[in-house]
Tab-separated table of N, CA and C in Angstrom:
chain	number	residue	atom	x	y	z
A	101	MET	N	0.843	-1.167	0.000
A	101	MET	CA	0.000	0.000	0.000
A	101	MET	C	0.890	1.231	0.000
A	102	LEU	N	0.568	2.143	-0.853
A	102	LEU	CA	1.287	3.402	-0.952
A	102	LEU	C	0.496	4.451	-0.198
A	103	LYS	N	1.103	5.090	0.752
A	103	LYS	CA	0.425	6.163	1.477
A	103	LYS	C	1.036	7.487	1.067
A	104	VAL	N	0.192	8.411	0.758
A	104	VAL	CA	0.631	9.721	0.304
A	104	VAL	C	0.045	10.758	1.237
A	105	ARG	N	0.842	11.679	1.682
A	105	ARG	CA	0.364	12.744	2.558
A	105	ARG	C	0.426	14.054	1.795
A	106	PHE	N	-0.683	14.754	1.770
A	106	PHE	CA	-0.787	16.005	1.039
A	106	PHE	C	-0.875	17.171	2.016
A	107	PHE	N	-0.185	18.231	1.715
A	107	PHE	CA	-0.304	19.486	2.438
A	107	PHE	C	-0.705	20.540	1.415
A	108	PRO	N	-1.991	20.641	1.107
A	108	PRO	CA	-2.418	21.580	0.074
A	108	PRO	C	-2.170	23.022	0.496
A	109	ALA	N	-1.891	23.843	-0.476
A	109	ALA	CA	-1.606	25.260	-0.213
A	109	ALA	C	-2.822	26.106	-0.565
A	110	ARG	N	-3.087	27.086	0.243
A	110	ARG	CA	-4.157	28.039	-0.056
A	110	ARG	C	-3.565	29.154	-0.909
A	111	LEU	N	-4.241	29.448	-1.983
A	111	LEU	CA	-3.796	30.524	-2.855
A	111	LEU	C	-4.227	31.862	-2.268
A	112	ARG	N	-3.617	32.933	-2.716
A	112	ARG	CA	-3.966	34.259	-2.200
A	112	ARG	C	-5.442	34.573	-2.385
A	113	SER	N	-6.034	34.018	-3.422
A	113	SER	CA	-7.448	34.277	-3.674
A	113	SER	C	-8.343	33.508	-2.710
A	114	GLY	N	-7.745	32.660	-1.883
A	114	GLY	CA	-8.519	31.863	-0.946
A	114	GLY	C	-8.912	30.505	-1.502
A	115	LEU	N	-8.606	30.269	-2.773
A	115	LEU	CA	-8.927	28.983	-3.367
A	115	LEU	C	-7.912	27.938	-2.931
A	116	LEU	N	-8.360	26.723	-2.869
A	116	LEU	CA	-7.491	25.617	-2.495
A	116	LEU	C	-6.835	25.055	-3.748
A	117	ALA	N	-5.528	24.914	-3.723
A	117	ALA	CA	-4.824	24.329	-4.866
A	117	ALA	C	-5.180	22.849	-4.958
A	118	VAL	N	-5.380	22.376	-6.156
A	118	VAL	CA	-5.726	20.975	-6.380
A	118	VAL	C	-4.444	20.156	-6.416
A	119	ALA	N	-4.432	19.083	-5.651
A	119	ALA	CA	-3.272	18.195	-5.649
A	119	ALA	C	-3.458	17.162	-6.742
A	120	LEU	N	-2.456	16.952	-7.532
A	120	LEU	CA	-2.525	15.959	-8.600
A	120	LEU	C	-1.362	14.997	-8.432
A	121	LEU	N	-1.675	13.738	-8.366
A	121	LEU	CA	-0.669	12.700	-8.206
A	121	LEU	C	-0.825	11.733	-9.367
A	122	THR	N	0.229	11.471	-10.083
A	122	THR	CA	0.177	10.513	-11.180
A	122	THR	C	1.040	9.319	-10.816
A	123	LEU	N	0.447	8.146	-10.901
A	123	LEU	CA	1.152	6.915	-10.582
A	123	LEU	C	1.233	6.061	-11.836
A	124	ALA	N	2.345	5.448	-12.063
A	124	ALA	CA	2.473	4.528	-13.194
A	124	ALA	C	3.094	3.237	-12.686
A	125	PHE	N	2.343	2.160	-12.767
A	125	PHE	CA	2.822	0.858	-12.340
A	125	PHE	C	2.852	-0.064	-13.552
A	126	ALA	N	3.877	-0.839	-13.712
A	126	ALA	CA	3.923	-1.827	-14.788
A	126	ALA	C	4.440	-3.119	-14.182
A	127	PRO	N	3.891	-4.231	-14.496
A	127	PRO	CA	2.851	-4.509	-15.481
A	127	PRO	C	1.458	-4.574	-14.863
A	128	LEU	N	1.188	-3.832	-13.823
A	128	LEU	CA	-0.123	-3.865	-13.186
A	128	LEU	C	-1.175	-3.201	-14.050
A	129	HIS	N	-2.421	-3.450	-13.720
A	129	HIS	CA	-3.541	-2.849	-14.426
A	129	HIS	C	-4.379	-2.065	-13.430
A	130	SER	N	-5.063	-1.060	-13.913
A	130	SER	CA	-5.981	-0.322	-13.058
A	130	SER	C	-7.348	-0.353	-13.706
A	131	ALA	N	-8.372	-0.139	-12.907
A	131	ALA	CA	-9.735	-0.171	-13.433
A	131	ALA	C	-10.519	0.974	-12.826
A	132	HIS	N	-11.461	1.501	-13.594
A	132	HIS	CA	-12.312	2.545	-13.036
A	132	HIS	C	-13.573	1.903	-12.463
A	133	SER	N	-14.501	2.707	-11.955
A	133	SER	CA	-15.657	2.199	-11.231
A	133	SER	C	-16.552	1.293	-12.068
A	134	ALA	N	-16.501	1.376	-13.375
A	134	ALA	CA	-17.295	0.486	-14.227
A	134	ALA	C	-16.517	-0.784	-14.559
A	135	SER	N	-15.387	-0.994	-13.895
A	135	SER	CA	-14.541	-2.180	-14.029
A	135	SER	C	-13.880	-2.328	-15.393
A	136	LYS	N	-13.770	-1.262	-16.156
A	136	LYS	CA	-13.020	-1.325	-17.410
A	136	LYS	C	-11.538	-1.264	-17.055
A	137	THR	N	-10.780	-2.214	-17.551
A	137	THR	CA	-9.353	-2.273	-17.246
A	137	THR	C	-8.568	-1.465	-18.264
A	138	PHE	N	-7.618	-0.690	-17.762
A	138	PHE	CA	-6.729	0.080	-18.614
A	138	PHE	C	-5.413	-0.674	-18.733
A	139	PRO	N	-4.783	-0.697	-19.908
A	139	PRO	CA	-3.494	-1.370	-20.042
A	139	PRO	C	-2.428	-0.701	-19.171
A	140	SER	N	-1.435	-1.481	-18.769
A	140	SER	CA	-0.411	-0.951	-17.872
A	140	SER	C	0.455	0.112	-18.527
A	141	SER	N	0.404	0.215	-19.847
A	141	SER	CA	1.198	1.248	-20.509
A	141	SER	C	0.629	2.640	-20.248
A	142	GLN	N	-0.626	2.686	-19.831
A	142	GLN	CA	-1.220	3.966	-19.468
A	142	GLN	C	-0.950	4.211	-17.991
A	143	SER	N	-0.976	5.452	-17.595
A	143	SER	CA	-0.759	5.745	-16.183
A	143	SER	C	-2.097	5.884	-15.472
A	144	THR	N	-2.051	5.728	-14.182
A	144	THR	CA	-3.229	5.910	-13.349
A	144	THR	C	-3.129	7.287	-12.729
A	145	GLN	N	-4.149	8.091	-12.878
A	145	GLN	CA	-4.144	9.421	-12.284
A	145	GLN	C	-5.171	9.495	-11.176
A	146	LEU	N	-4.775	10.054	-10.080
A	146	LEU	CA	-5.652	10.275	-8.949
A	146	LEU	C	-5.668	11.768	-8.703
A	147	THR	N	-6.830	12.371	-8.831
A	147	THR	CA	-6.950	13.805	-8.611
A	147	THR	C	-7.722	14.035	-7.329
A	148	LEU	N	-7.144	14.773	-6.421
A	148	LEU	CA	-7.789	15.082	-5.153
A	148	LEU	C	-8.033	16.580	-5.077
A	149	ALA	N	-9.244	16.942	-4.781
A	149	ALA	CA	-9.592	18.358	-4.672
A	149	ALA	C	-10.359	18.578	-3.375
A	150	ASP	N	-10.445	19.818	-2.952
A	150	ASP	CA	-11.167	20.186	-1.729
A	150	ASP	C	-10.686	19.389	-0.526
A	151	LEU	N	-9.396	19.311	-0.372
A	151	LEU	CA	-8.810	18.580	0.734
A	151	LEU	C	-8.777	19.441	1.987
A	152	PRO	N	-8.886	18.820	3.156
A	152	PRO	CA	-8.654	19.583	4.375
A	152	PRO	C	-7.174	19.968	4.444
A	153	ASP	N	-6.795	20.702	5.473
A	153	ASP	CA	-5.412	21.175	5.565
A	153	ASP	C	-4.397	20.042	5.503
A	154	GLU	N	-4.701	18.929	6.114
A	154	GLU	CA	-3.842	17.755	5.993
A	154	GLU	C	-4.737	16.606	5.576
A	155	ALA	N	-4.432	15.971	4.482
A	155	ALA	CA	-5.240	14.849	4.014
A	155	ALA	C	-4.321	13.714	3.621
A	156	GLN	N	-4.825	12.514	3.736
A	156	GLN	CA	-4.053	11.351	3.332
A	156	GLN	C	-4.852	10.554	2.320
A	157	ALA	N	-4.176	9.976	1.393
A	157	ALA	CA	-4.801	9.065	0.440
A	157	ALA	C	-4.063	7.743	0.533
A	158	ALA	N	-4.791	6.661	0.555
A	158	ALA	CA	-4.181	5.335	0.577
A	158	ALA	C	-4.509	4.642	-0.734
A	159	ILE	N	-3.514	4.082	-1.358
A	159	ILE	CA	-3.678	3.417	-2.639
A	159	ILE	C	-3.183	1.990	-2.464
A	160	SER	N	-4.039	1.033	-2.725
A	160	SER	CA	-3.673	-0.371	-2.554
A	160	SER	C	-3.498	-1.038	-3.904
A	161	ALA	N	-2.473	-1.822	-4.020
A	161	ALA	CA	-2.260	-2.610	-5.235
A	161	ALA	C	-2.749	-4.027	-4.967
A	162	VAL	N	-3.493	-4.581	-5.882
A	162	VAL	CA	-3.994	-5.941	-5.769
A	162	VAL	C	-3.360	-6.768	-6.885
A	163	LEU	N	-2.734	-7.839	-6.505
A	163	LEU	CA	-2.087	-8.714	-7.475
A	163	LEU	C	-2.842	-10.031	-7.544
A	164	GLN	N	-3.153	-10.500	-8.730
A	164	GLN	CA	-3.824	-11.782	-8.892
A	164	GLN	C	-2.784	-12.881	-8.927
A	165	ARG	N	-2.840	-13.778	-7.952
A	165	ARG	CA	-1.903	-14.904	-7.878
A	165	ARG	C	-2.453	-16.127	-8.605
A	166	ALA	N	-3.773	-16.312	-8.539
A	166	ALA	CA	-4.407	-17.466	-9.171
A	166	ALA	C	-5.866	-17.143	-9.432
A	167	LYS	N	-6.449	-17.833	-10.373
A	167	LYS	CA	-7.882	-17.721	-10.629
A	167	LYS	C	-8.500	-19.046	-10.217
A	168	LEU	N	-9.222	-19.029	-9.112
A	168	LEU	CA	-9.820	-20.244	-8.581
A	168	LEU	C	-11.224	-20.387	-9.148
A	169	THR	N	-11.534	-21.557	-9.673
A	169	THR	CA	-12.825	-21.767	-10.322
A	169	THR	C	-13.478	-23.050	-9.828
A	170	ALA	N	-14.780	-23.131	-10.048
A	170	ALA	CA	-15.530	-24.355	-9.788
A	170	ALA	C	-15.907	-24.923	-11.148
A	171	SER	N	-15.319	-26.040	-11.503
A	171	SER	CA	-15.533	-26.604	-12.840
A	171	SER	C	-16.985	-26.972	-13.098
A	172	ASP	N	-17.751	-27.197	-12.049
A	172	ASP	CA	-19.161	-27.548	-12.206
A	172	ASP	C	-20.075	-26.340	-12.009
A	173	GLY	N	-19.499	-25.158	-11.926
A	173	GLY	CA	-20.282	-23.967	-11.617
A	173	GLY	C	-20.742	-23.192	-12.835
A	174	ALA	N	-21.590	-22.202	-12.552
A	174	ALA	CA	-22.084	-21.278	-13.573
A	174	ALA	C	-21.877	-19.858	-13.065
A	175	VAL	N	-21.903	-18.897	-13.953
A	175	VAL	CA	-21.696	-17.495	-13.576
A	175	VAL	C	-22.681	-17.073	-12.492
A	176	SER	N	-23.919	-17.528	-12.600
A	176	SER	CA	-24.957	-17.119	-11.649
A	176	SER	C	-24.803	-17.750	-10.270
A	177	ASP	N	-23.860	-18.669	-10.084
A	177	ASP	CA	-23.648	-19.308	-8.779
A	177	ASP	C	-23.110	-18.344	-7.736
A	178	GLN	N	-22.500	-17.250	-8.180
A	178	GLN	CA	-21.904	-16.248	-7.286
A	178	GLN	C	-20.735	-16.819	-6.479
A	179	LEU	N	-19.890	-17.615	-7.139
A	179	LEU	CA	-18.686	-18.133	-6.490
A	179	LEU	C	-17.844	-16.950	-6.023
A	180	GLY	N	-17.500	-16.950	-4.740
A	180	GLY	CA	-16.735	-15.842	-4.177
A	180	GLY	C	-17.599	-14.874	-3.405
A	181	TYR	N	-18.895	-15.154	-3.301
A	181	TYR	CA	-19.807	-14.299	-2.529
A	181	TYR	C	-19.295	-14.166	-1.100
A	182	THR	N	-18.793	-15.265	-0.554
A	182	THR	CA	-18.133	-15.254	0.751
A	182	THR	C	-16.810	-16.001	0.621
A	183	VAL	N	-15.809	-15.544	1.354
A	183	VAL	CA	-14.479	-16.160	1.308
A	183	VAL	C	-13.881	-16.125	2.707
A	184	ALA	N	-13.263	-17.222	3.112
A	184	ALA	CA	-12.512	-17.262	4.370
A	184	ALA	C	-11.188	-17.965	4.091
A	185	ILE	N	-10.135	-17.497	4.753
A	185	ILE	CA	-8.801	-18.074	4.553
A	185	ILE	C	-8.217	-18.462	5.905
A	186	SER	N	-7.549	-19.598	5.946
A	186	SER	CA	-6.938	-20.055	7.195
A	186	SER	C	-5.805	-19.121	7.599
A	187	GLY	N	-5.433	-19.185	8.857
A	187	GLY	CA	-4.384	-18.312	9.385
A	187	GLY	C	-3.050	-18.458	8.682
A	188	ASP	N	-2.735	-19.668	8.224
A	188	ASP	CA	-1.460	-19.876	7.534
A	188	ASP	C	-1.552	-19.595	6.036
A	189	GLY	N	-2.754	-19.262	5.549
A	189	GLY	CA	-2.932	-18.924	4.137
A	189	GLY	C	-2.928	-20.111	3.197
A	190	ASN	N	-3.019	-21.324	3.739
A	190	ASN	CA	-2.936	-22.515	2.898
A	190	ASN	C	-4.280	-23.110	2.491
A	191	THR	N	-5.358	-22.676	3.130
A	191	THR	CA	-6.674	-23.233	2.825
A	191	THR	C	-7.693	-22.113	2.693
A	192	LEU	N	-8.490	-22.192	1.630
A	192	LEU	CA	-9.571	-21.230	1.397
A	192	LEU	C	-10.893	-21.970	1.360
A	193	VAL	N	-11.932	-21.363	1.898
A	193	VAL	CA	-13.284	-21.862	1.690
A	193	VAL	C	-14.046	-20.725	1.021
A	194	VAL	N	-14.712	-21.042	-0.081
A	194	VAL	CA	-15.355	-20.038	-0.921
A	194	VAL	C	-16.812	-20.431	-1.137
A	195	GLY	N	-17.726	-19.523	-0.801
A	195	GLY	CA	-19.148	-19.797	-0.948
A	195	GLY	C	-19.673	-19.472	-2.338
A	196	ALA	N	-20.651	-20.278	-2.765
A	196	ALA	CA	-21.387	-20.052	-4.019
A	196	ALA	C	-22.867	-20.288	-3.705
A	197	PRO	N	-23.503	-19.347	-3.004
A	197	PRO	CA	-24.843	-19.590	-2.463
A	197	PRO	C	-25.954	-19.794	-3.489
A	198	TRP	N	-25.766	-19.362	-4.713
A	198	TRP	CA	-26.812	-19.540	-5.723
A	198	TRP	C	-26.516	-20.721	-6.641
A	199	GLY	N	-25.569	-21.562	-6.235
A	199	GLY	CA	-25.239	-22.730	-7.042
A	199	GLY	C	-26.382	-23.737	-7.046
A	200	ASP	N	-26.623	-24.305	-8.204
A	200	ASP	CA	-27.679	-25.306	-8.326
A	200	ASP	C	-27.075	-26.687	-8.137
A	201	GLY	N	-27.534	-27.390	-7.112
A	201	GLY	CA	-27.166	-28.784	-6.931
A	201	GLY	C	-28.272	-29.600	-7.574
A	202	ALA	N	-28.890	-30.464	-6.784
A	202	ALA	CA	-30.032	-31.219	-7.283
A	202	ALA	C	-31.248	-30.304	-7.435
A	203	ILE	N	-31.244	-29.204	-6.713
A	203	ILE	CA	-32.356	-28.248	-6.749
A	203	ILE	C	-31.819	-26.826	-6.938
A	204	ALA	N	-32.683	-25.935	-7.412
A	204	ALA	CA	-32.286	-24.546	-7.712
A	204	ALA	C	-31.829	-23.805	-6.459
A	205	ASN	N	-30.740	-23.074	-6.601
A	205	ASN	CA	-30.210	-22.200	-5.547
A	205	ASN	C	-29.994	-22.899	-4.212
A	206	GLN	N	-29.626	-24.159	-4.271
A	206	GLN	CA	-29.318	-24.887	-3.042
A	206	GLN	C	-28.015	-24.366	-2.444
A	207	GLY	N	-27.058	-24.023	-3.291
A	207	GLY	CA	-25.799	-23.452	-2.839
A	207	GLY	C	-24.734	-24.491	-2.551
A	208	ALA	N	-23.505	-24.015	-2.435
A	208	ALA	CA	-22.367	-24.886	-2.153
A	208	ALA	C	-21.222	-24.048	-1.605
A	209	ALA	N	-20.263	-24.726	-1.013
A	209	ALA	CA	-19.013	-24.093	-0.589
A	209	ALA	C	-17.883	-24.961	-1.133
A	210	TYR	N	-16.848	-24.315	-1.616
A	210	TYR	CA	-15.714	-25.021	-2.213
A	210	TYR	C	-14.475	-24.791	-1.358
A	211	VAL	N	-13.693	-25.847	-1.178
A	211	VAL	CA	-12.449	-25.770	-0.415
A	211	VAL	C	-11.291	-25.862	-1.406
A	212	PHE	N	-10.377	-24.922	-1.302
A	212	PHE	CA	-9.168	-24.907	-2.127
A	212	PHE	C	-7.977	-25.007	-1.193
A	213	THR	N	-7.014	-25.851	-1.517
A	213	THR	CA	-5.787	-25.941	-0.723
A	213	THR	C	-4.602	-25.542	-1.590
A	214	LYS	N	-3.693	-24.841	-0.970
A	214	LYS	CA	-2.513	-24.329	-1.672
A	214	LYS	C	-1.553	-25.477	-1.975
A	215	PRO	N	-1.243	-25.705	-3.246
A	215	PRO	CA	-0.284	-26.759	-3.587
A	215	PRO	C	1.151	-26.342	-3.254
A	216	GLY	N	2.058	-27.298	-3.269
A	216	GLY	CA	3.457	-27.018	-2.963
A	216	GLY	C	4.072	-25.940	-3.831
A	217	GLY	N	3.624	-25.835	-5.072
A	217	GLY	CA	4.157	-24.836	-5.995
A	217	GLY	C	3.540	-23.457	-5.841
A	218	GLY	N	2.602	-23.304	-4.905
A	218	GLY	CA	1.966	-22.003	-4.683
A	218	GLY	C	0.606	-21.908	-5.356
A	219	TRP	N	-0.130	-20.865	-5.003
A	219	TRP	CA	-1.489	-20.675	-5.519
A	219	TRP	C	-1.525	-20.567	-7.035
A	220	GLY	N	-0.495	-20.057	-7.632
A	220	GLY	CA	-0.486	-19.879	-9.076
A	220	GLY	C	-0.485	-21.175	-9.868
A	221	THR	N	-0.308	-22.315	-9.190
A	221	THR	CA	-0.244	-23.593	-9.900
A	221	THR	C	-1.555	-24.368	-9.834
A	222	THR	N	-2.620	-23.760	-9.328
A	222	THR	CA	-3.902	-24.460	-9.243
A	222	THR	C	-5.052	-23.534	-9.592
A	223	SER	N	-6.137	-24.120	-10.014
A	223	SER	CA	-7.361	-23.353	-10.201
A	223	SER	C	-8.568	-24.196	-9.832
A	224	THR	N	-8.346	-25.441	-9.433
A	224	THR	CA	-9.460	-26.337	-9.141
A	224	THR	C	-9.614	-26.567	-7.642
A	225	TYR	N	-10.833	-26.889	-7.251
A	225	TYR	CA	-11.119	-27.067	-5.834
A	225	TYR	C	-10.717	-28.454	-5.344
A	226	THR	N	-10.480	-28.540	-4.028
A	226	THR	CA	-10.111	-29.790	-3.380
A	226	THR	C	-11.356	-30.555	-2.954
A	227	ALA	N	-12.365	-29.827	-2.464
A	227	ALA	CA	-13.603	-30.450	-1.993
A	227	ALA	C	-14.772	-29.512	-2.238
A	228	LYS	N	-15.950	-30.109	-2.424
A	228	LYS	CA	-17.184	-29.339	-2.573
A	228	LYS	C	-18.105	-29.733	-1.425
A	229	LEU	N	-18.582	-28.736	-0.689
A	229	LEU	CA	-19.476	-28.980	0.436
A	229	LEU	C	-20.886	-28.551	0.052
A	230	THR	N	-21.870	-29.412	0.335
A	230	THR	CA	-23.270	-29.079	0.074
A	230	THR	C	-24.116	-29.509	1.263
A	231	ASN	N	-25.341	-29.031	1.306
A	231	ASN	CA	-26.282	-29.434	2.340
A	231	ASN	C	-26.829	-30.796	1.941
A	232	SER	N	-26.327	-31.840	2.567
A	232	SER	CA	-26.693	-33.195	2.161
A	232	SER	C	-27.954	-33.705	2.848
A	233	GLU	N	-28.411	-33.013	3.878
A	233	GLU	CA	-29.591	-33.477	4.602
A	233	GLU	C	-30.779	-32.572	4.337
A	234	ASN	N	-31.728	-33.090	3.600
A	234	ASN	CA	-32.970	-32.367	3.321
A	234	ASN	C	-32.730	-30.995	2.709
A	235	GLY	N	-31.781	-30.907	1.811
A	235	GLY	CA	-31.533	-29.638	1.141
A	235	GLY	C	-32.762	-29.171	0.381
A	236	GLN	N	-33.026	-27.892	0.458
A	236	GLN	CA	-34.204	-27.315	-0.177
A	236	GLN	C	-33.775	-26.261	-1.189
A	237	ALA	N	-34.678	-25.960	-2.096
A	237	ALA	CA	-34.430	-24.855	-3.019
A	237	ALA	C	-34.293	-23.578	-2.198
A	238	TYR	N	-33.400	-22.719	-2.596
A	238	TYR	CA	-33.159	-21.425	-1.955
A	238	TYR	C	-32.617	-21.554	-0.530
A	239	ASP	N	-31.881	-22.617	-0.245
A	239	ASP	CA	-31.169	-22.735	1.036
A	239	ASP	C	-30.008	-21.746	1.093
A	240	TRP	N	-29.430	-21.426	-0.069
A	240	TRP	CA	-28.285	-20.523	-0.179
A	240	TRP	C	-27.118	-20.970	0.703
A	241	PHE	N	-26.911	-22.277	0.724
A	241	PHE	CA	-25.770	-22.847	1.431
A	241	PHE	C	-24.509	-22.213	0.856
A	242	GLY	N	-23.635	-21.719	1.705
A	242	GLY	CA	-22.430	-21.036	1.241
A	242	GLY	C	-22.541	-19.525	1.331
A	243	SER	N	-23.703	-19.020	1.799
A	243	SER	CA	-23.847	-17.564	1.923
A	243	SER	C	-23.050	-17.023	3.103
A	244	SER	N	-22.567	-17.911	3.957
A	244	SER	CA	-21.687	-17.527	5.058
A	244	SER	C	-20.693	-18.672	5.257
A	245	VAL	N	-19.410	-18.343	5.312
A	245	VAL	CA	-18.382	-19.368	5.500
A	245	VAL	C	-17.355	-18.884	6.520
A	246	ALA	N	-16.754	-19.847	7.220
A	246	ALA	CA	-15.690	-19.533	8.180
A	246	ALA	C	-14.727	-20.715	8.212
A	247	ILE	N	-13.488	-20.435	8.597
A	247	ILE	CA	-12.469	-21.485	8.696
A	247	ILE	C	-11.593	-21.193	9.907
A	248	SER	N	-11.163	-22.251	10.590
A	248	SER	CA	-10.288	-22.066	11.748
A	248	SER	C	-8.898	-21.628	11.299
A	249	ALA	N	-8.129	-21.122	12.241
A	249	ALA	CA	-6.786	-20.618	11.935
A	249	ALA	C	-5.892	-21.701	11.333
A	250	ASP	N	-6.030	-22.954	11.822
A	250	ASP	CA	-5.185	-24.032	11.301
A	250	ASP	C	-5.760	-24.686	10.041
A	251	GLY	N	-6.959	-24.269	9.626
A	251	GLY	CA	-7.569	-24.785	8.408
A	251	GLY	C	-8.232	-26.137	8.549
A	252	ASN	N	-8.313	-26.665	9.785
A	252	ASN	CA	-8.877	-27.999	9.987
A	252	ASN	C	-10.383	-28.016	10.217
A	253	THR	N	-10.986	-26.864	10.481
A	253	THR	CA	-12.424	-26.803	10.740
A	253	THR	C	-13.061	-25.743	9.864
A	254	ILE	N	-14.107	-26.138	9.163
A	254	ILE	CA	-14.845	-25.221	8.293
A	254	ILE	C	-16.297	-25.206	8.742
A	255	VAL	N	-16.878	-24.020	8.805
A	255	VAL	CA	-18.289	-23.865	9.155
A	255	VAL	C	-18.968	-23.140	8.008
A	256	VAL	N	-20.101	-23.708	7.540
A	256	VAL	CA	-20.869	-23.094	6.454
A	256	VAL	C	-22.283	-22.857	6.949
């Protein structure tokens, strides 16, 4: 995370000077609020105006290490609606509450474990958890997930 501290200057006219910060990261990508990605060859501009006398801006970089998918899933399943990670970072449980099992919107949770080569070497799940007892349509199993620090206990 890059933290920037601004000390804007007041002009003689009483107007506040606009702080302009231009950041260029390569090979990272940036996206605007409509999620359109800009190529890394372009720079990211952050314009801050009407700042108090001392203002801070925090800019976080997000790096994609792996794309985890459910091979039996669909876009409407909402895989990633909930996510929990073990304390050691080796196990993830990911909810897909609108996933269709035997019935519509029954939901599921997927467990991913980090392989020896790191997250970038996998995209498939280790286990799929579903409501096996009297599952009903619209159970939304996976709408809440949790995992213990050691990764040995998962609650859905």
